[in-house]
PDB file of C-alpha atoms and ligand atoms in Angstrom:
ATOM      1  CA  UNK Z  29     -38.621 -32.268 -42.483  1.00 38.00           C
ATOM      2  CA  UNK Z  30     -38.561 -30.728 -39.042  1.00 43.00           C
ATOM      3  CA  UNK Z  31     -41.071 -27.869 -39.088  1.00 46.00           C
ATOM      4  CA  UNK Z  32     -38.514 -25.626 -37.408  1.00 46.00           C
ATOM      5  CA  UNK Z  33     -36.496 -25.734 -40.608  1.00 42.00           C
ATOM      6  CA  UNK Z  34     -39.218 -23.970 -42.551  1.00 52.00           C
ATOM      7  CA  UNK Z  35     -40.831 -21.819 -39.868  1.00 59.00           C
ATOM      8  CA  UNK Z  36     -39.064 -19.384 -37.614  1.00 67.00           C
ATOM      9  CA  UNK Z  37     -35.643 -20.837 -38.373  1.00 83.00           C
ATOM     10  CA  UNK Z  38     -32.684 -21.622 -36.178  1.00 90.00           C
ATOM     11  CA  UNK Z  39     -33.170 -18.828 -33.682  1.00 92.00           C
ATOM     12  CA  UNK Z  40     -36.711 -19.952 -32.860  1.00 94.00           C
ATOM     13  CA  UNK Z  41     -35.598 -23.554 -32.405  1.00 94.00           C
ATOM     14  CA  UNK Z  42     -32.687 -22.483 -30.255  1.00 96.00           C
ATOM     15  CA  UNK Z  43     -34.887 -20.397 -27.929  1.00 97.00           C
ATOM     16  CA  UNK Z  44     -37.280 -23.288 -27.309  1.00 96.00           C
ATOM     17  CA  UNK Z  45     -34.610 -25.928 -26.885  1.00 95.00           C
ATOM     18  CA  UNK Z  46     -32.619 -23.807 -24.472  1.00 96.00           C
ATOM     19  CA  UNK Z  47     -35.689 -23.417 -22.239  1.00 97.00           C
ATOM     20  CA  UNK Z  48     -36.643 -27.096 -22.404  1.00 96.00           C
ATOM     21  CA  UNK Z  49     -33.098 -28.246 -21.599  1.00 95.00           C
ATOM     22  CA  UNK Z  50     -33.331 -26.146 -18.443  1.00 94.00           C
ATOM     23  CA  UNK Z  51     -36.791 -27.624 -17.697  1.00 95.00           C
ATOM     24  CA  UNK Z  52     -38.392 -24.231 -18.129  1.00 96.00           C
ATOM     25  CA  UNK Z  53     -41.904 -24.419 -19.534  1.00 97.00           C
ATOM     26  CA  UNK Z  54     -42.499 -20.712 -19.797  1.00 97.00           C
ATOM     27  CA  UNK Z  55     -40.287 -18.484 -21.928  1.00 98.00           C
ATOM     28  CA  UNK Z  56     -39.029 -15.268 -20.389  1.00 98.00           C
ATOM     29  CA  UNK Z  57     -40.558 -12.146 -21.946  1.00 98.00           C
ATOM     30  CA  UNK Z  58     -37.378 -11.270 -23.891  1.00 98.00           C
ATOM     31  CA  UNK Z  59     -37.194 -14.846 -25.229  1.00 98.00           C
ATOM     32  CA  UNK Z  60     -40.874 -14.864 -26.192  1.00 98.00           C
ATOM     33  CA  UNK Z  61     -40.469 -11.561 -28.047  1.00 98.00           C
ATOM     34  CA  UNK Z  62     -37.363 -12.734 -29.896  1.00 97.00           C
ATOM     35  CA  UNK Z  63     -39.296 -15.875 -30.805  1.00 98.00           C
ATOM     36  CA  UNK Z  64     -42.318 -14.061 -32.294  1.00 98.00           C
ATOM     37  CA  UNK Z  65     -40.016 -11.661 -34.141  1.00 97.00           C
ATOM     38  CA  UNK Z  66     -38.565 -14.614 -36.062  1.00 96.00           C
ATOM     39  CA  UNK Z  67     -42.130 -15.136 -37.327  1.00 96.00           C
ATOM     40  CA  UNK Z  68     -42.421 -11.511 -38.423  1.00 96.00           C
ATOM     41  CA  UNK Z  69     -44.454 -10.208 -35.477  1.00 98.00           C
ATOM     42  CA  UNK Z  70     -43.021  -6.902 -34.282  1.00 97.00           C
ATOM     43  CA  UNK Z  71     -42.297  -6.281 -30.627  1.00 98.00           C
ATOM     44  CA  UNK Z  72     -40.770  -3.488 -28.564  1.00 98.00           C
ATOM     45  CA  UNK Z  73     -36.968  -3.180 -28.637  1.00 98.00           C
ATOM     46  CA  UNK Z  74     -35.323  -4.349 -25.440  1.00 98.00           C
ATOM     47  CA  UNK Z  75     -32.053  -5.080 -23.634  1.00 98.00           C
ATOM     48  CA  UNK Z  76     -31.680  -7.350 -20.583  1.00 98.00           C
ATOM     49  CA  UNK Z  77     -29.494  -5.744 -17.928  1.00 98.00           C
ATOM     50  CA  UNK Z  78     -27.995  -6.810 -14.622  1.00 98.00           C
ATOM     51  CA  UNK Z  79     -26.912  -3.556 -12.994  1.00 98.00           C
ATOM     52  CA  UNK Z  80     -28.196  -0.002 -12.691  1.00 98.00           C
ATOM     53  CA  UNK Z  81     -25.314   1.289 -14.801  1.00 98.00           C
ATOM     54  CA  UNK Z  82     -26.130  -1.258 -17.541  1.00 98.00           C
ATOM     55  CA  UNK Z  83     -29.784  -0.264 -17.386  1.00 98.00           C
ATOM     56  CA  UNK Z  84     -28.958   3.430 -17.849  1.00 98.00           C
ATOM     57  CA  UNK Z  85     -26.710   2.625 -20.764  1.00 98.00           C
ATOM     58  CA  UNK Z  86     -29.436   0.463 -22.307  1.00 98.00           C
ATOM     59  CA  UNK Z  87     -32.037   3.215 -21.835  1.00 98.00           C
ATOM     60  CA  UNK Z  88     -29.749   5.737 -23.521  1.00 98.00           C
ATOM     61  CA  UNK Z  89     -29.185   3.436 -26.471  1.00 98.00           C
ATOM     62  CA  UNK Z  90     -32.920   2.618 -26.829  1.00 98.00           C
ATOM     63  CA  UNK Z  91     -33.946   6.244 -26.237  1.00 98.00           C
ATOM     64  CA  UNK Z  92     -36.249   7.723 -23.578  1.00 98.00           C
ATOM     65  CA  UNK Z  93     -38.999   7.189 -22.525  1.00 98.00           C
ATOM     66  CA  UNK Z  94     -38.404   3.552 -21.514  1.00 98.00           C
ATOM     67  CA  UNK Z  95     -40.086   0.800 -19.515  1.00 98.00           C
ATOM     68  CA  UNK Z  96     -38.340  -1.381 -16.912  1.00 98.00           C
ATOM     69  CA  UNK Z  97     -39.548  -4.911 -16.101  1.00 98.00           C
ATOM     70  CA  UNK Z  98     -38.511  -7.804 -13.935  1.00 98.00           C
ATOM     71  CA  UNK Z  99     -37.099 -10.873 -15.711  1.00 98.00           C
ATOM     72  CA  UNK Z 100     -37.683 -14.014 -13.667  1.00 98.00           C
ATOM     73  CA  UNK Z 101     -38.507 -17.625 -14.520  1.00 97.00           C
ATOM     74  CA  UNK Z 102     -40.704 -17.646 -11.402  1.00 97.00           C
ATOM     75  CA  UNK Z 103     -42.840 -14.622 -12.278  1.00 97.00           C
ATOM     76  CA  UNK Z 104     -45.352 -14.621 -15.105  1.00 93.00           C
ATOM     77  CA  UNK Z 105     -47.623 -11.773 -14.007  1.00 95.00           C
ATOM     78  CA  UNK Z 106     -45.071  -9.033 -13.552  1.00 97.00           C
ATOM     79  CA  UNK Z 107     -47.443  -6.244 -12.542  1.00 96.00           C
ATOM     80  CA  UNK Z 108     -48.746  -8.288  -9.589  1.00 96.00           C
ATOM     81  CA  UNK Z 109     -45.344  -8.123  -7.897  1.00 97.00           C
ATOM     82  CA  UNK Z 110     -44.541  -4.494  -8.768  1.00 98.00           C
ATOM     83  CA  UNK Z 111     -42.334  -5.690 -11.617  1.00 98.00           C
ATOM     84  CA  UNK Z 112     -43.285  -3.125 -14.306  1.00 98.00           C
ATOM     85  CA  UNK Z 113     -42.437   0.601 -14.404  1.00 98.00           C
ATOM     86  CA  UNK Z 114     -43.721   2.606 -17.365  1.00 98.00           C
ATOM     87  CA  UNK Z 115     -42.818   5.983 -18.880  1.00 98.00           C
ATOM     88  CA  UNK Z 116     -39.349   6.471 -17.381  1.00 98.00           C
ATOM     89  CA  UNK Z 117     -37.954   9.729 -18.700  1.00 98.00           C
ATOM     90  CA  UNK Z 118     -34.319   9.986 -17.609  1.00 98.00           C
ATOM     91  CA  UNK Z 119     -31.272   8.323 -16.010  1.00 98.00           C
ATOM     92  CA  UNK Z 120     -32.448   9.178 -12.516  1.00 98.00           C
ATOM     93  CA  UNK Z 121     -35.809   7.552 -13.288  1.00 98.00           C
ATOM     94  CA  UNK Z 122     -34.056   4.370 -14.447  1.00 98.00           C
ATOM     95  CA  UNK Z 123     -31.978   4.263 -11.279  1.00 98.00           C
ATOM     96  CA  UNK Z 124     -34.981   4.538  -8.960  1.00 98.00           C
ATOM     97  CA  UNK Z 125     -37.226   2.242 -11.029  1.00 98.00           C
ATOM     98  CA  UNK Z 126     -34.480  -0.403 -11.045  1.00 98.00           C
ATOM     99  CA  UNK Z 127     -34.192  -0.333  -7.257  1.00 98.00           C
ATOM    100  CA  UNK Z 128     -37.952  -0.183  -6.699  1.00 98.00           C
ATOM    101  CA  UNK Z 129     -38.581  -3.233  -8.877  1.00 98.00           C
ATOM    102  CA  UNK Z 130     -35.932  -5.314  -7.112  1.00 98.00           C
ATOM    103  CA  UNK Z 131     -37.155  -4.186  -3.692  1.00 98.00           C
ATOM    104  CA  UNK Z 132     -40.793  -4.881  -4.477  1.00 98.00           C
ATOM    105  CA  UNK Z 133     -40.127  -8.335  -5.976  1.00 98.00           C
ATOM    106  CA  UNK Z 134     -37.954  -9.344  -3.034  1.00 98.00           C
ATOM    107  CA  UNK Z 135     -40.689  -8.287  -0.667  1.00 98.00           C
ATOM    108  CA  UNK Z 136     -43.645  -9.858  -2.489  1.00 98.00           C
ATOM    109  CA  UNK Z 137     -41.980 -12.990  -3.806  1.00 98.00           C
ATOM    110  CA  UNK Z 138     -38.761 -13.550  -1.828  1.00 97.00           C
ATOM    111  CA  UNK Z 139     -38.011 -16.928  -3.445  1.00 98.00           C
ATOM    112  CA  UNK Z 140     -38.207 -15.687  -7.021  1.00 98.00           C
ATOM    113  CA  UNK Z 141     -34.980 -16.004  -8.979  1.00 97.00           C
ATOM    114  CA  UNK Z 142     -34.099 -12.719 -10.672  1.00 98.00           C
ATOM    115  CA  UNK Z 143     -32.427 -13.066 -14.088  1.00 97.00           C
ATOM    116  CA  UNK Z 144     -32.167  -9.346 -14.682  1.00 98.00           C
ATOM    117  CA  UNK Z 145     -34.076  -6.189 -15.468  1.00 98.00           C
ATOM    118  CA  UNK Z 146     -35.469  -5.671 -18.927  1.00 98.00           C
ATOM    119  CA  UNK Z 147     -35.130  -2.169 -20.355  1.00 98.00           C
ATOM    120  CA  UNK Z 148     -37.505  -1.618 -23.228  1.00 98.00           C
ATOM    121  CA  UNK Z 149     -38.842   0.992 -25.563  1.00 98.00           C
ATOM    122  CA  UNK Z 150     -42.007   2.681 -24.265  1.00 98.00           C
ATOM    123  CA  UNK Z 151     -44.567   2.197 -27.028  1.00 98.00           C
ATOM    124  CA  UNK Z 152     -46.892   5.119 -27.859  1.00 96.00           C
ATOM    125  CA  UNK Z 153     -50.277   4.435 -26.214  1.00 93.00           C
ATOM    126  CA  UNK Z 154     -52.963   3.192 -28.599  1.00 93.00           C
ATOM    127  CA  UNK Z 155     -55.770   0.625 -28.833  1.00 92.00           C
ATOM    128  CA  UNK Z 156     -54.720  -2.535 -26.964  1.00 94.00           C
ATOM    129  CA  UNK Z 157     -55.671  -5.979 -28.242  1.00 96.00           C
ATOM    130  CA  UNK Z 158     -54.892  -9.532 -27.227  1.00 96.00           C
ATOM    131  CA  UNK Z 159     -53.858 -12.185 -29.681  1.00 97.00           C
ATOM    132  CA  UNK Z 160     -53.511 -15.693 -28.347  1.00 97.00           C
ATOM    133  CA  UNK Z 161     -52.861 -19.264 -29.360  1.00 98.00           C
ATOM    134  CA  UNK Z 162     -53.791 -22.430 -27.503  1.00 97.00           C
ATOM    135  CA  UNK Z 163     -54.184 -26.182 -27.955  1.00 96.00           C
ATOM    136  CA  UNK Z 164     -57.678 -27.413 -27.381  1.00 91.00           C
ATOM    137  CA  UNK Z 165     -57.689 -31.056 -26.216  1.00 89.00           C
ATOM    138  CA  UNK Z 166     -60.495 -31.802 -28.667  1.00 92.00           C
ATOM    139  CA  UNK Z 167     -59.915 -29.448 -31.622  1.00 92.00           C
ATOM    140  CA  UNK Z 168     -56.155 -28.981 -31.525  1.00 96.00           C
ATOM    141  CA  UNK Z 169     -54.438 -25.642 -32.211  1.00 98.00           C
ATOM    142  CA  UNK Z 170     -56.676 -22.576 -32.051  1.00 98.00           C
ATOM    143  CA  UNK Z 171     -56.307 -18.796 -32.044  1.00 98.00           C
ATOM    144  CA  UNK Z 172     -57.982 -16.109 -30.001  1.00 97.00           C
ATOM    145  CA  UNK Z 173     -58.519 -12.396 -30.577  1.00 97.00           C
ATOM    146  CA  UNK Z 174     -59.940  -9.735 -28.290  1.00 95.00           C
ATOM    147  CA  UNK Z 175     -59.726  -6.173 -27.050  1.00 91.00           C
ATOM    148  CA  UNK Z 176     -57.204  -5.727 -24.254  1.00 85.00           C
ATOM    149  CA  UNK Z 177     -57.592  -4.660 -20.659  1.00 71.00           C
ATOM    150  CA  UNK Z 178     -61.018  -4.689 -19.031  1.00 66.00           C
ATOM    151  CA  UNK Z 179     -62.707  -5.762 -22.275  1.00 66.00           C
ATOM    152  CA  UNK Z 180     -61.230  -9.234 -22.117  1.00 67.00           C
ATOM    153  CA  UNK Z 181     -61.204  -9.563 -18.332  1.00 69.00           C
ATOM    154  CA  UNK Z 182     -64.706  -8.290 -17.595  1.00 70.00           C
ATOM    155  CA  UNK Z 183     -66.701  -8.483 -20.827  1.00 69.00           C
ATOM    156  CA  UNK Z 184     -65.000 -11.607 -22.243  1.00 79.00           C
ATOM    157  CA  UNK Z 185     -65.298  -9.956 -25.654  1.00 87.00           C
ATOM    158  CA  UNK Z 186     -63.158 -12.429 -27.597  1.00 93.00           C
ATOM    159  CA  UNK Z 187     -63.388 -14.579 -30.706  1.00 96.00           C
ATOM    160  CA  UNK Z 188     -61.852 -18.000 -31.392  1.00 96.00           C
ATOM    161  CA  UNK Z 189     -61.039 -20.040 -34.498  1.00 97.00           C
ATOM    162  CA  UNK Z 190     -59.491 -23.445 -35.004  1.00 97.00           C
ATOM    163  CA  UNK Z 191     -56.057 -23.161 -36.690  1.00 98.00           C
ATOM    164  CA  UNK Z 192     -54.918 -22.965 -39.426  1.00 98.00           C
ATOM    165  CA  UNK Z 193     -56.564 -19.605 -39.910  1.00 98.00           C
ATOM    166  CA  UNK Z 194     -56.372 -17.814 -43.240  1.00 97.00           C
ATOM    167  CA  UNK Z 195     -56.492 -14.058 -43.737  1.00 97.00           C
ATOM    168  CA  UNK Z 196     -60.228 -13.834 -44.459  1.00 98.00           C
ATOM    169  CA  UNK Z 197     -60.993 -15.849 -41.305  1.00 98.00           C
ATOM    170  CA  UNK Z 198     -58.699 -13.632 -39.262  1.00 98.00           C
ATOM    171  CA  UNK Z 199     -60.618 -10.647 -40.604  1.00 98.00           C
ATOM    172  CA  UNK Z 200     -63.897 -12.275 -39.533  1.00 98.00           C
ATOM    173  CA  UNK Z 201     -62.455 -12.857 -36.068  1.00 98.00           C
ATOM    174  CA  UNK Z 202     -61.751  -9.148 -35.755  1.00 97.00           C
ATOM    175  CA  UNK Z 203     -65.270  -8.191 -36.902  1.00 96.00           C
ATOM    176  CA  UNK Z 204     -66.850 -10.826 -34.631  1.00 96.00           C
ATOM    177  CA  UNK Z 205     -66.037  -9.052 -31.392  1.00 94.00           C
ATOM    178  CA  UNK Z 206     -68.615  -6.614 -30.035  1.00 91.00           C
ATOM    179  CA  UNK Z 207     -66.080  -3.805 -29.676  1.00 89.00           C
ATOM    180  CA  UNK Z 208     -64.871  -4.071 -33.302  1.00 92.00           C
ATOM    181  CA  UNK Z 209     -66.054  -0.498 -33.969  1.00 89.00           C
ATOM    182  CA  UNK Z 210     -63.060   0.918 -32.115  1.00 88.00           C
ATOM    183  CA  UNK Z 211     -60.852  -0.163 -35.024  1.00 93.00           C
ATOM    184  CA  UNK Z 212     -62.706   2.197 -37.358  1.00 91.00           C
ATOM    185  CA  UNK Z 213     -61.446   5.195 -35.423  1.00 85.00           C
ATOM    186  CA  UNK Z 214     -63.389   7.388 -33.027  1.00 77.00           C
ATOM    187  CA  UNK Z 215     -63.056  10.748 -31.230  1.00 77.00           C
ATOM    188  CA  UNK Z 216     -60.175  11.892 -33.316  1.00 78.00           C
ATOM    189  CA  UNK Z 217     -58.383   8.554 -33.110  1.00 79.00           C
ATOM    190  CA  UNK Z 218     -57.362   7.209 -36.502  1.00 88.00           C
ATOM    191  CA  UNK Z 219     -58.514   3.832 -37.815  1.00 94.00           C
ATOM    192  CA  UNK Z 220     -56.388   0.844 -36.807  1.00 95.00           C
ATOM    193  CA  UNK Z 221     -54.222  -1.117 -39.244  1.00 97.00           C
ATOM    194  CA  UNK Z 222     -56.588  -4.044 -39.817  1.00 97.00           C
ATOM    195  CA  UNK Z 223     -54.272  -5.677 -42.297  1.00 97.00           C
ATOM    196  CA  UNK Z 224     -51.410  -5.761 -39.761  1.00 98.00           C
ATOM    197  CA  UNK Z 225     -53.862  -7.298 -37.274  1.00 98.00           C
ATOM    198  CA  UNK Z 226     -55.052 -10.025 -39.646  1.00 98.00           C
ATOM    199  CA  UNK Z 227     -51.454 -10.821 -40.602  1.00 98.00           C
ATOM    200  CA  UNK Z 228     -50.474 -11.175 -36.961  1.00 98.00           C
ATOM    201  CA  UNK Z 229     -53.416 -13.497 -36.215  1.00 98.00           C
ATOM    202  CA  UNK Z 230     -52.382 -15.646 -39.205  1.00 98.00           C
ATOM    203  CA  UNK Z 231     -48.789 -15.729 -37.944  1.00 98.00           C
ATOM    204  CA  UNK Z 232     -49.875 -16.847 -34.481  1.00 98.00           C
ATOM    205  CA  UNK Z 233     -51.952 -19.542 -36.178  1.00 98.00           C
ATOM    206  CA  UNK Z 234     -48.853 -20.593 -38.182  1.00 97.00           C
ATOM    207  CA  UNK Z 235     -46.799 -20.836 -34.998  1.00 97.00           C
ATOM    208  CA  UNK Z 236     -49.442 -22.990 -33.286  1.00 97.00           C
ATOM    209  CA  UNK Z 237     -49.729 -25.311 -36.270  1.00 96.00           C
ATOM    210  CA  UNK Z 238     -46.017 -25.701 -36.926  1.00 94.00           C
ATOM    211  CA  UNK Z 239     -44.412 -25.664 -33.468  1.00 95.00           C
ATOM    212  CA  UNK Z 240     -45.836 -28.509 -31.442  1.00 94.00           C
ATOM    213  CA  UNK Z 241     -43.735 -27.661 -28.396  1.00 95.00           C
ATOM    214  CA  UNK Z 242     -45.876 -24.564 -27.869  1.00 97.00           C
ATOM    215  CA  UNK Z 243     -48.873 -25.069 -25.653  1.00 97.00           C
ATOM    216  CA  UNK Z 244     -49.994 -21.490 -25.349  1.00 97.00           C
ATOM    217  CA  UNK Z 245     -49.162 -18.015 -26.661  1.00 98.00           C
ATOM    218  CA  UNK Z 246     -50.417 -14.842 -25.107  1.00 96.00           C
ATOM    219  CA  UNK Z 247     -49.582 -11.528 -26.769  1.00 97.00           C
ATOM    220  CA  UNK Z 248     -51.132  -9.268 -24.180  1.00 95.00           C
ATOM    221  CA  UNK Z 249     -51.232  -6.505 -25.045  1.00 96.00           C
ATOM    222  CA  UNK Z 250     -50.495  -5.701 -28.665  1.00 97.00           C
ATOM    223  CA  UNK Z 251     -50.734  -1.972 -29.417  1.00 97.00           C
ATOM    224  CA  UNK Z 252     -52.371  -1.287 -32.774  1.00 97.00           C
ATOM    225  CA  UNK Z 253     -51.569   1.874 -34.738  1.00 97.00           C
ATOM    226  CA  UNK Z 254     -52.901   3.484 -37.931  1.00 97.00           C
ATOM    227  CA  UNK Z 255     -49.878   1.859 -39.511  1.00 97.00           C
ATOM    228  CA  UNK Z 256     -48.457  -1.307 -37.960  1.00 98.00           C
ATOM    229  CA  UNK Z 257     -48.617  -2.746 -34.473  1.00 98.00           C
ATOM    230  CA  UNK Z 258     -46.317  -3.783 -31.634  1.00 98.00           C
ATOM    231  CA  UNK Z 259     -46.459  -6.549 -29.034  1.00 98.00           C
ATOM    232  CA  UNK Z 260     -45.469  -4.971 -25.707  1.00 98.00           C
ATOM    233  CA  UNK Z 261     -45.809  -8.181 -23.683  1.00 97.00           C
ATOM    234  CA  UNK Z 262     -45.526 -11.815 -24.778  1.00 98.00           C
ATOM    235  CA  UNK Z 263     -45.937 -15.059 -22.876  1.00 97.00           C
ATOM    236  CA  UNK Z 264     -45.248 -18.488 -24.371  1.00 98.00           C
ATOM    237  CA  UNK Z 265     -45.938 -21.739 -22.514  1.00 98.00           C
ATOM    238  CA  UNK Z 266     -44.181 -24.905 -23.684  1.00 97.00           C
ATOM    239  CA  UNK Z 267     -44.958 -28.570 -23.353  1.00 92.00           C
ATOM    240  CA  UNK Z 268     -42.512 -31.476 -23.415  1.00 78.00           C
ATOM    241  CA  UNK Z 269     -43.317 -33.661 -26.422  1.00 73.00           C
TER     242      UNK Z 269
HETATM  243  P1  ADP G   1     -47.761  -8.271 -17.034  1.00 87.65           P
HETATM  244  O1  ADP G   1     -46.751  -9.363 -16.881  1.00 87.65           O
HETATM  245  O2  ADP G   1     -48.261  -7.790 -15.712  1.00 87.65           O
HETATM  246  O3  ADP G   1     -48.865  -8.636 -17.984  1.00 87.65           O
HETATM  247  P2  ADP G   1     -46.958  -6.262 -19.046  1.00 87.65           P
HETATM  248  O4  ADP G   1     -45.617  -6.413 -19.642  1.00 87.65           O
HETATM  249  O5  ADP G   1     -48.126  -6.676 -19.888  1.00 87.65           O
HETATM  250  O6  ADP G   1     -46.963  -7.015 -17.622  1.00 87.65           O
HETATM  251  O7  ADP G   1     -47.142  -4.742 -18.609  1.00 87.65           O
HETATM  252  C1  ADP G   1     -48.336  -4.279 -17.985  1.00 87.65           C
HETATM  253  C2  ADP G   1     -48.997  -3.180 -18.835  1.00 87.65           C
HETATM  254  O8  ADP G   1     -48.092  -2.107 -19.037  1.00 87.65           O
HETATM  255  C3  ADP G   1     -49.386  -3.633 -20.242  1.00 87.65           C
HETATM  256  O9  ADP G   1     -50.669  -4.210 -20.250  1.00 87.65           O
HETATM  257  C4  ADP G   1     -49.320  -2.338 -21.039  1.00 87.65           C
HETATM  258  O10 ADP G   1     -50.522  -1.604 -20.913  1.00 87.65           O
HETATM  259  C5  ADP G   1     -48.198  -1.583 -20.357  1.00 87.65           C
HETATM  260  N1  ADP G   1     -46.901  -1.781 -21.041  1.00 87.65           N
HETATM  261  C6  ADP G   1     -46.029  -2.796 -20.832  1.00 87.65           C
HETATM  262  N2  ADP G   1     -44.928  -2.670 -21.599  1.00 87.65           N
HETATM  263  C7  ADP G   1     -45.095  -1.543 -22.312  1.00 87.65           C
HETATM  264  C8  ADP G   1     -44.290  -0.864 -23.290  1.00 87.65           C
HETATM  265  N3  ADP G   1     -43.096  -1.319 -23.667  1.00 87.65           N
HETATM  266  N4  ADP G   1     -44.792   0.275 -23.825  1.00 87.65           N
HETATM  267  C9  ADP G   1     -45.997   0.762 -23.452  1.00 87.65           C
HETATM  268  N5  ADP G   1     -46.803   0.178 -22.534  1.00 87.65           N
HETATM  269  C10 ADP G   1     -46.364  -0.968 -21.961  1.00 87.65           C
HETATM  270 MG1   MG G   2     -49.217  -8.452 -20.050  1.00 87.65          MG
END
């Protein structure tokens, strides 16, 4: 049986096939988030818009504060081109952020196609982690876990396991990183939801094992709370089988 039938379902299959038919090997952020949601990984609410008026309407329906981001098949690191505006508090803020993003992208990457502007829920700040999936040429599907931001970029504080990963292994991955103490809570910050974290690592492992069209997944960052977590950015790279 096609693995898509048992994992992720029709929506997941549709998202991947639509991209591949258009020869796109990287899902757009809204597509990647819809994809992971079909596997039970929660992500920020969002609406893709194509005018300022639409964006304001979307922000009102999502509720302030919101985040605006560029949606382009040619841009994978949105911040690098001025494509992310955080903590927008009102209609006027949406209007100016919308214009600033378009202006900045046109200036820094004039050839980039612009599919729209993503309006999304601004997640409450919390501990940021990275959960990733990749295909190692030698070992096959694998998963990665680490602390977000400078911890992964400068200290390379990450752990890896070959997929499939079960819950107890996911738990070991979390405890393996040097910064694992932050999940216990410190300076008035509550302990992180370790069980939501282990579940999410297992789900990323499931995706890597069951969906061969996926070459790489990068949930960066995922915000972890005392109860639950939320992916605020998601990147999925495909390969043609
Ligand atoms: P990039 O493509 O540059 O990685 P991101 O979507 O990851 O862009 O946004 C950059 C940073 O902004 C994230 O690392 C995160 O700290 C913050 N961020 C992005 N989206 C949200 C959101 N919806 N809520 C809260 N913070 C966010
Ligand atoms: Mg990111």
